[in-house]
Amino acid sequence: MIGKKTARVRIREYRPSDLPQVLELVWELETGLAERFKDVQIKSGIEDYQNRYLKPGTKYKTFVAVVGKKIVGFLIGYPSLGAPEVDNMYDILPVSPGWTPPEFYLQITFVSVPYRNRGISKALHKKVIEYARRRGHKEVYACIAKWNLPELKVIDSFEFVKKDLGYRYRLSLKL
C-alpha cells in the first residue's frame, strides 16, 4: 500500500481508454451514497456516464487523477451558459464558433476512499481551474450539498464565494 504522504498523483485529461476505471469509481461512488442514504433509492448513473458524460464529442470535460497506473479520482465539468435549465438540455453547446461561454461548471468530483486526504481532490480542482482560465471562461462555479463537508473544504481552499441556497451552496470563483 502506498503511504498517504508518498503517493504521487498525476492529473491529466480523460482518455476513452480510461472508461473502465472511471466506471469502477462511479460504482464506488454510488455504493457509498447507497450506504450513506439507506432510505433513498439510488438509481445507477453508470449508463449516463458511459453514454453521455464520458462520451467523446460532448461538452463534458473530464480530468482524472492517476497514482501509478491506477485512476483514483475524477472531476467532470463543462462550459456553462449560466442557466442550468438550458445547460442540461444540450450535450453539445449550441454556440457560435469562437465564442466561449462565460462560466465553467464543476459538476462532480470523486476520489476513491483509500486515496482521500492526500490532496488529490485539490489537485483536480487546481487543474480544472487552470484549464477554465486558459479557455477564457470568466468564472468557475459549483453547487454542493451542505452535507458534503470534504468537498466544501477543498472549494473553500480556493476562496470561492459562497451563496446559501438552502440545502446546498453555490460557490463561485471569478477568473
mmCIF file of C-alpha atoms in Angstrom:
data_model
loop_
_atom_site.group_PDB
_atom_site.id
_atom_site.type_symbol
_atom_site.label_atom_id
_atom_site.label_comp_id
_atom_site.label_asym_id
_atom_site.label_seq_id
_atom_site.Cartn_x
_atom_site.Cartn_y
_atom_site.Cartn_z
ATOM 1 C CA MET A 1 0.000 0.000 0.000
ATOM 2 C CA ILE A 2 1.262 3.456 -0.854
ATOM 3 C CA GLY A 3 1.685 5.690 2.189
ATOM 4 C CA LYS A 4 -0.567 8.716 2.373
ATOM 5 C CA LYS A 5 2.286 11.195 2.169
ATOM 6 C CA THR A 6 4.292 9.356 -0.501
ATOM 7 C CA ALA A 7 1.580 8.889 -3.148
ATOM 8 C CA ARG A 8 2.492 10.727 -6.335
ATOM 9 C CA VAL A 9 -0.559 11.824 -8.222
ATOM 10 C CA ARG A 10 -0.679 12.940 -11.829
ATOM 11 C CA ILE A 11 -3.685 14.885 -13.113
ATOM 12 C CA ARG A 12 -4.444 14.586 -16.801
ATOM 13 C CA GLU A 13 -7.308 14.806 -19.248
ATOM 14 C CA TYR A 14 -9.581 11.793 -19.566
ATOM 15 C CA ARG A 15 -8.966 9.381 -22.467
ATOM 16 C CA PRO A 16 -11.572 6.952 -23.864
ATOM 17 C CA SER A 17 -9.340 4.068 -22.722
ATOM 18 C CA ASP A 18 -9.904 5.275 -19.115
ATOM 19 C CA LEU A 19 -13.597 4.361 -19.290
ATOM 20 C CA PRO A 20 -13.467 1.026 -17.385
ATOM 21 C CA GLN A 21 -11.509 2.504 -14.473
ATOM 22 C CA VAL A 22 -13.700 5.609 -14.244
ATOM 23 C CA LEU A 23 -16.849 3.460 -14.311
ATOM 24 C CA GLU A 24 -15.398 1.458 -11.390
ATOM 25 C CA LEU A 25 -15.081 4.747 -9.496
ATOM 26 C CA VAL A 26 -18.690 5.658 -10.394
ATOM 27 C CA TRP A 27 -19.775 2.294 -8.961
ATOM 28 C CA GLU A 28 -17.785 3.054 -5.774
ATOM 29 C CA LEU A 29 -19.437 6.490 -5.587
ATOM 30 C CA GLU A 30 -22.930 5.019 -5.975
ATOM 31 C CA THR A 31 -22.236 2.292 -3.420
ATOM 32 C CA GLY A 32 -21.058 4.900 -0.923
ATOM 33 C CA LEU A 33 -24.161 7.035 -1.483
ATOM 34 C CA ALA A 34 -26.419 3.989 -1.034
ATOM 35 C CA GLU A 35 -24.688 3.229 2.285
ATOM 36 C CA ARG A 36 -24.909 6.839 3.459
ATOM 37 C CA PHE A 37 -28.548 7.344 2.446
ATOM 38 C CA LYS A 38 -30.108 3.962 3.251
ATOM 39 C CA ASP A 39 -33.696 5.201 2.908
ATOM 40 C CA VAL A 40 -33.144 6.601 -0.596
ATOM 41 C CA GLN A 41 -33.306 4.527 -3.755
ATOM 42 C CA ILE A 42 -30.119 5.333 -5.691
ATOM 43 C CA LYS A 43 -30.588 4.964 -9.455
ATOM 44 C CA SER A 44 -27.381 3.902 -11.137
ATOM 45 C CA GLY A 45 -25.853 6.525 -13.367
ATOM 46 C CA ILE A 46 -23.249 4.220 -14.913
ATOM 47 C CA GLU A 47 -25.092 4.194 -18.233
ATOM 48 C CA ASP A 48 -25.294 8.012 -18.195
ATOM 49 C CA TYR A 49 -21.564 8.247 -17.542
ATOM 50 C CA GLN A 50 -20.796 5.785 -20.312
ATOM 51 C CA ASN A 51 -23.160 7.193 -22.934
ATOM 52 C CA ARG A 52 -23.186 10.871 -22.004
ATOM 53 C CA TYR A 53 -20.630 12.358 -19.625
ATOM 54 C CA LEU A 54 -17.622 10.335 -20.799
ATOM 55 C CA LYS A 55 -18.601 10.110 -24.459
ATOM 56 C CA PRO A 56 -16.168 11.866 -26.816
ATOM 57 C CA GLY A 57 -17.516 14.918 -28.623
ATOM 58 C CA THR A 58 -19.808 16.204 -25.884
ATOM 59 C CA LYS A 59 -19.439 19.395 -23.850
ATOM 60 C CA TYR A 60 -18.258 17.474 -20.782
ATOM 61 C CA LYS A 61 -14.613 17.808 -19.819
ATOM 62 C CA THR A 62 -13.153 15.174 -17.524
ATOM 63 C CA PHE A 63 -9.842 15.109 -15.712
ATOM 64 C CA VAL A 64 -8.512 12.030 -13.930
ATOM 65 C CA ALA A 65 -6.124 11.572 -11.026
ATOM 66 C CA VAL A 66 -3.625 8.781 -11.591
ATOM 67 C CA VAL A 67 -1.405 7.086 -8.986
ATOM 68 C CA GLY A 68 0.954 4.643 -10.672
ATOM 69 C CA LYS A 69 -1.232 3.250 -13.446
ATOM 70 C CA LYS A 70 -4.444 3.394 -11.430
ATOM 71 C CA ILE A 71 -7.102 6.077 -11.844
ATOM 72 C CA VAL A 72 -8.093 7.028 -8.300
ATOM 73 C CA GLY A 73 -10.308 10.051 -8.902
ATOM 74 C CA PHE A 74 -12.019 12.235 -11.461
ATOM 75 C CA LEU A 75 -13.604 15.650 -11.930
ATOM 76 C CA ILE A 76 -16.208 16.356 -14.602
ATOM 77 C CA GLY A 77 -17.213 19.854 -15.625
ATOM 78 C CA TYR A 78 -18.460 21.738 -18.643
ATOM 79 C CA PRO A 79 -18.706 25.199 -20.207
ATOM 80 C CA SER A 80 -21.874 26.791 -18.914
ATOM 81 C CA LEU A 81 -24.272 29.354 -20.281
ATOM 82 C CA GLY A 82 -25.096 30.244 -16.679
ATOM 83 C CA ALA A 83 -28.593 28.765 -16.807
ATOM 84 C CA PRO A 84 -28.691 25.140 -15.559
ATOM 85 C CA GLU A 85 -32.070 24.513 -17.175
ATOM 86 C CA VAL A 86 -30.562 25.372 -20.578
ATOM 87 C CA ASP A 87 -27.220 23.685 -19.885
ATOM 88 C CA ASN A 88 -28.985 20.402 -19.079
ATOM 89 C CA MET A 89 -30.770 20.388 -22.443
ATOM 90 C CA TYR A 90 -27.634 20.123 -24.545
ATOM 91 C CA ASP A 91 -24.667 17.759 -24.554
ATOM 92 C CA ILE A 92 -23.078 19.799 -27.316
ATOM 93 C CA LEU A 93 -23.323 23.523 -26.711
ATOM 94 C CA PRO A 94 -25.328 25.446 -29.317
ATOM 95 C CA VAL A 95 -22.857 28.313 -29.598
ATOM 96 C CA SER A 96 -21.132 30.234 -32.345
ATOM 97 C CA PRO A 97 -17.594 29.221 -33.286
ATOM 98 C CA GLY A 98 -15.018 31.220 -31.356
ATOM 99 C CA TRP A 99 -17.406 32.169 -28.553
ATOM 100 C CA THR A 100 -16.591 30.964 -25.046
ATOM 101 C CA PRO A 101 -19.439 30.602 -22.553
ATOM 102 C CA PRO A 102 -18.799 32.824 -19.522
ATOM 103 C CA GLU A 103 -18.801 30.103 -16.891
ATOM 104 C CA PHE A 104 -17.349 26.662 -16.315
ATOM 105 C CA TYR A 105 -19.441 24.408 -14.084
ATOM 106 C CA LEU A 106 -17.825 21.811 -11.811
ATOM 107 C CA GLN A 107 -20.377 19.002 -11.977
ATOM 108 C CA ILE A 108 -18.850 16.221 -9.890
ATOM 109 C CA THR A 109 -15.620 15.260 -8.174
ATOM 110 C CA PHE A 110 -14.853 11.866 -6.730
ATOM 111 C CA VAL A 111 -11.755 10.330 -5.156
ATOM 112 C CA SER A 112 -11.611 6.646 -4.173
ATOM 113 C CA VAL A 113 -11.788 6.122 -0.406
ATOM 114 C CA PRO A 114 -8.237 4.701 0.065
ATOM 115 C CA TYR A 115 -6.787 7.781 -1.686
ATOM 116 C CA ARG A 116 -8.626 10.512 0.193
ATOM 117 C CA ASN A 117 -6.940 13.144 2.365
ATOM 118 C CA ARG A 118 -3.860 13.250 0.118
ATOM 119 C CA GLY A 119 -4.596 16.459 -1.794
ATOM 120 C CA ILE A 120 -5.930 14.633 -4.863
ATOM 121 C CA SER A 121 -9.261 16.472 -4.995
ATOM 122 C CA LYS A 122 -7.447 19.776 -4.565
ATOM 123 C CA ALA A 123 -5.056 18.867 -7.402
ATOM 124 C CA LEU A 124 -8.016 18.002 -9.657
ATOM 125 C CA HIS A 125 -9.685 21.333 -8.878
ATOM 126 C CA LYS A 126 -6.475 23.272 -9.460
ATOM 127 C CA LYS A 127 -6.018 21.660 -12.880
ATOM 128 C CA VAL A 128 -9.617 22.372 -13.907
ATOM 129 C CA ILE A 129 -9.449 25.986 -12.737
ATOM 130 C CA GLU A 130 -6.266 26.434 -14.793
ATOM 131 C CA TYR A 131 -7.992 24.793 -17.774
ATOM 132 C CA ALA A 132 -11.031 27.112 -17.493
ATOM 133 C CA ARG A 133 -8.788 30.176 -17.195
ATOM 134 C CA ARG A 134 -6.785 29.180 -20.306
ATOM 135 C CA ARG A 135 -10.015 28.597 -22.264
ATOM 136 C CA GLY A 136 -11.232 32.129 -21.500
ATOM 137 C CA HIS A 137 -14.009 31.407 -19.022
ATOM 138 C CA LYS A 138 -14.664 34.276 -16.603
ATOM 139 C CA GLU A 139 -15.920 32.201 -13.690
ATOM 140 C CA VAL A 140 -15.833 28.661 -12.301
ATOM 141 C CA TYR A 141 -18.743 27.563 -10.152
ATOM 142 C CA ALA A 142 -20.199 24.543 -8.372
ATOM 143 C CA CYS A 143 -23.324 23.697 -6.408
ATOM 144 C CA ILE A 144 -22.505 21.489 -3.425
ATOM 145 C CA ALA A 145 -24.769 19.920 -0.819
ATOM 146 C CA LYS A 146 -24.159 21.204 2.697
ATOM 147 C CA TRP A 147 -23.517 17.659 3.979
ATOM 148 C CA ASN A 148 -20.552 17.273 1.595
ATOM 149 C CA LEU A 149 -18.022 18.753 4.029
ATOM 150 C CA PRO A 150 -14.869 17.323 2.387
ATOM 151 C CA GLU A 151 -15.742 18.897 -0.982
ATOM 152 C CA LEU A 152 -16.710 22.182 0.660
ATOM 153 C CA LYS A 153 -13.329 22.227 2.423
ATOM 154 C CA VAL A 154 -11.493 21.808 -0.899
ATOM 155 C CA ILE A 155 -13.564 24.514 -2.592
ATOM 156 C CA ASP A 156 -13.063 26.863 0.378
ATOM 157 C CA SER A 157 -9.293 26.475 -0.014
ATOM 158 C CA PHE A 158 -9.588 28.199 -3.413
ATOM 159 C CA GLU A 159 -11.560 31.100 -1.909
ATOM 160 C CA PHE A 160 -14.762 30.568 -3.873
ATOM 161 C CA VAL A 161 -17.556 32.965 -2.886
ATOM 162 C CA LYS A 162 -20.331 31.042 -1.143
ATOM 163 C CA LYS A 163 -24.053 31.714 -1.591
ATOM 164 C CA ASP A 164 -26.501 29.802 0.613
ATOM 165 C CA LEU A 165 -29.253 28.150 -1.436
ATOM 166 C CA GLY A 166 -30.907 26.315 1.463
ATOM 167 C CA TYR A 167 -29.725 22.700 1.359
ATOM 168 C CA ARG A 168 -26.688 23.489 -0.792
ATOM 169 C CA TYR A 169 -24.249 26.250 -1.655
ATOM 170 C CA ARG A 170 -23.483 27.894 -4.974
ATOM 171 C CA LEU A 171 -19.756 28.555 -4.956
ATOM 172 C CA SER A 172 -18.192 30.934 -7.476
ATOM 173 C CA LEU A 173 -14.639 31.826 -8.356
ATOM 174 C CA LYS A 174 -14.022 34.773 -10.679
ATOM 175 C CA LEU A 175 -11.093 34.175 -13.022
#
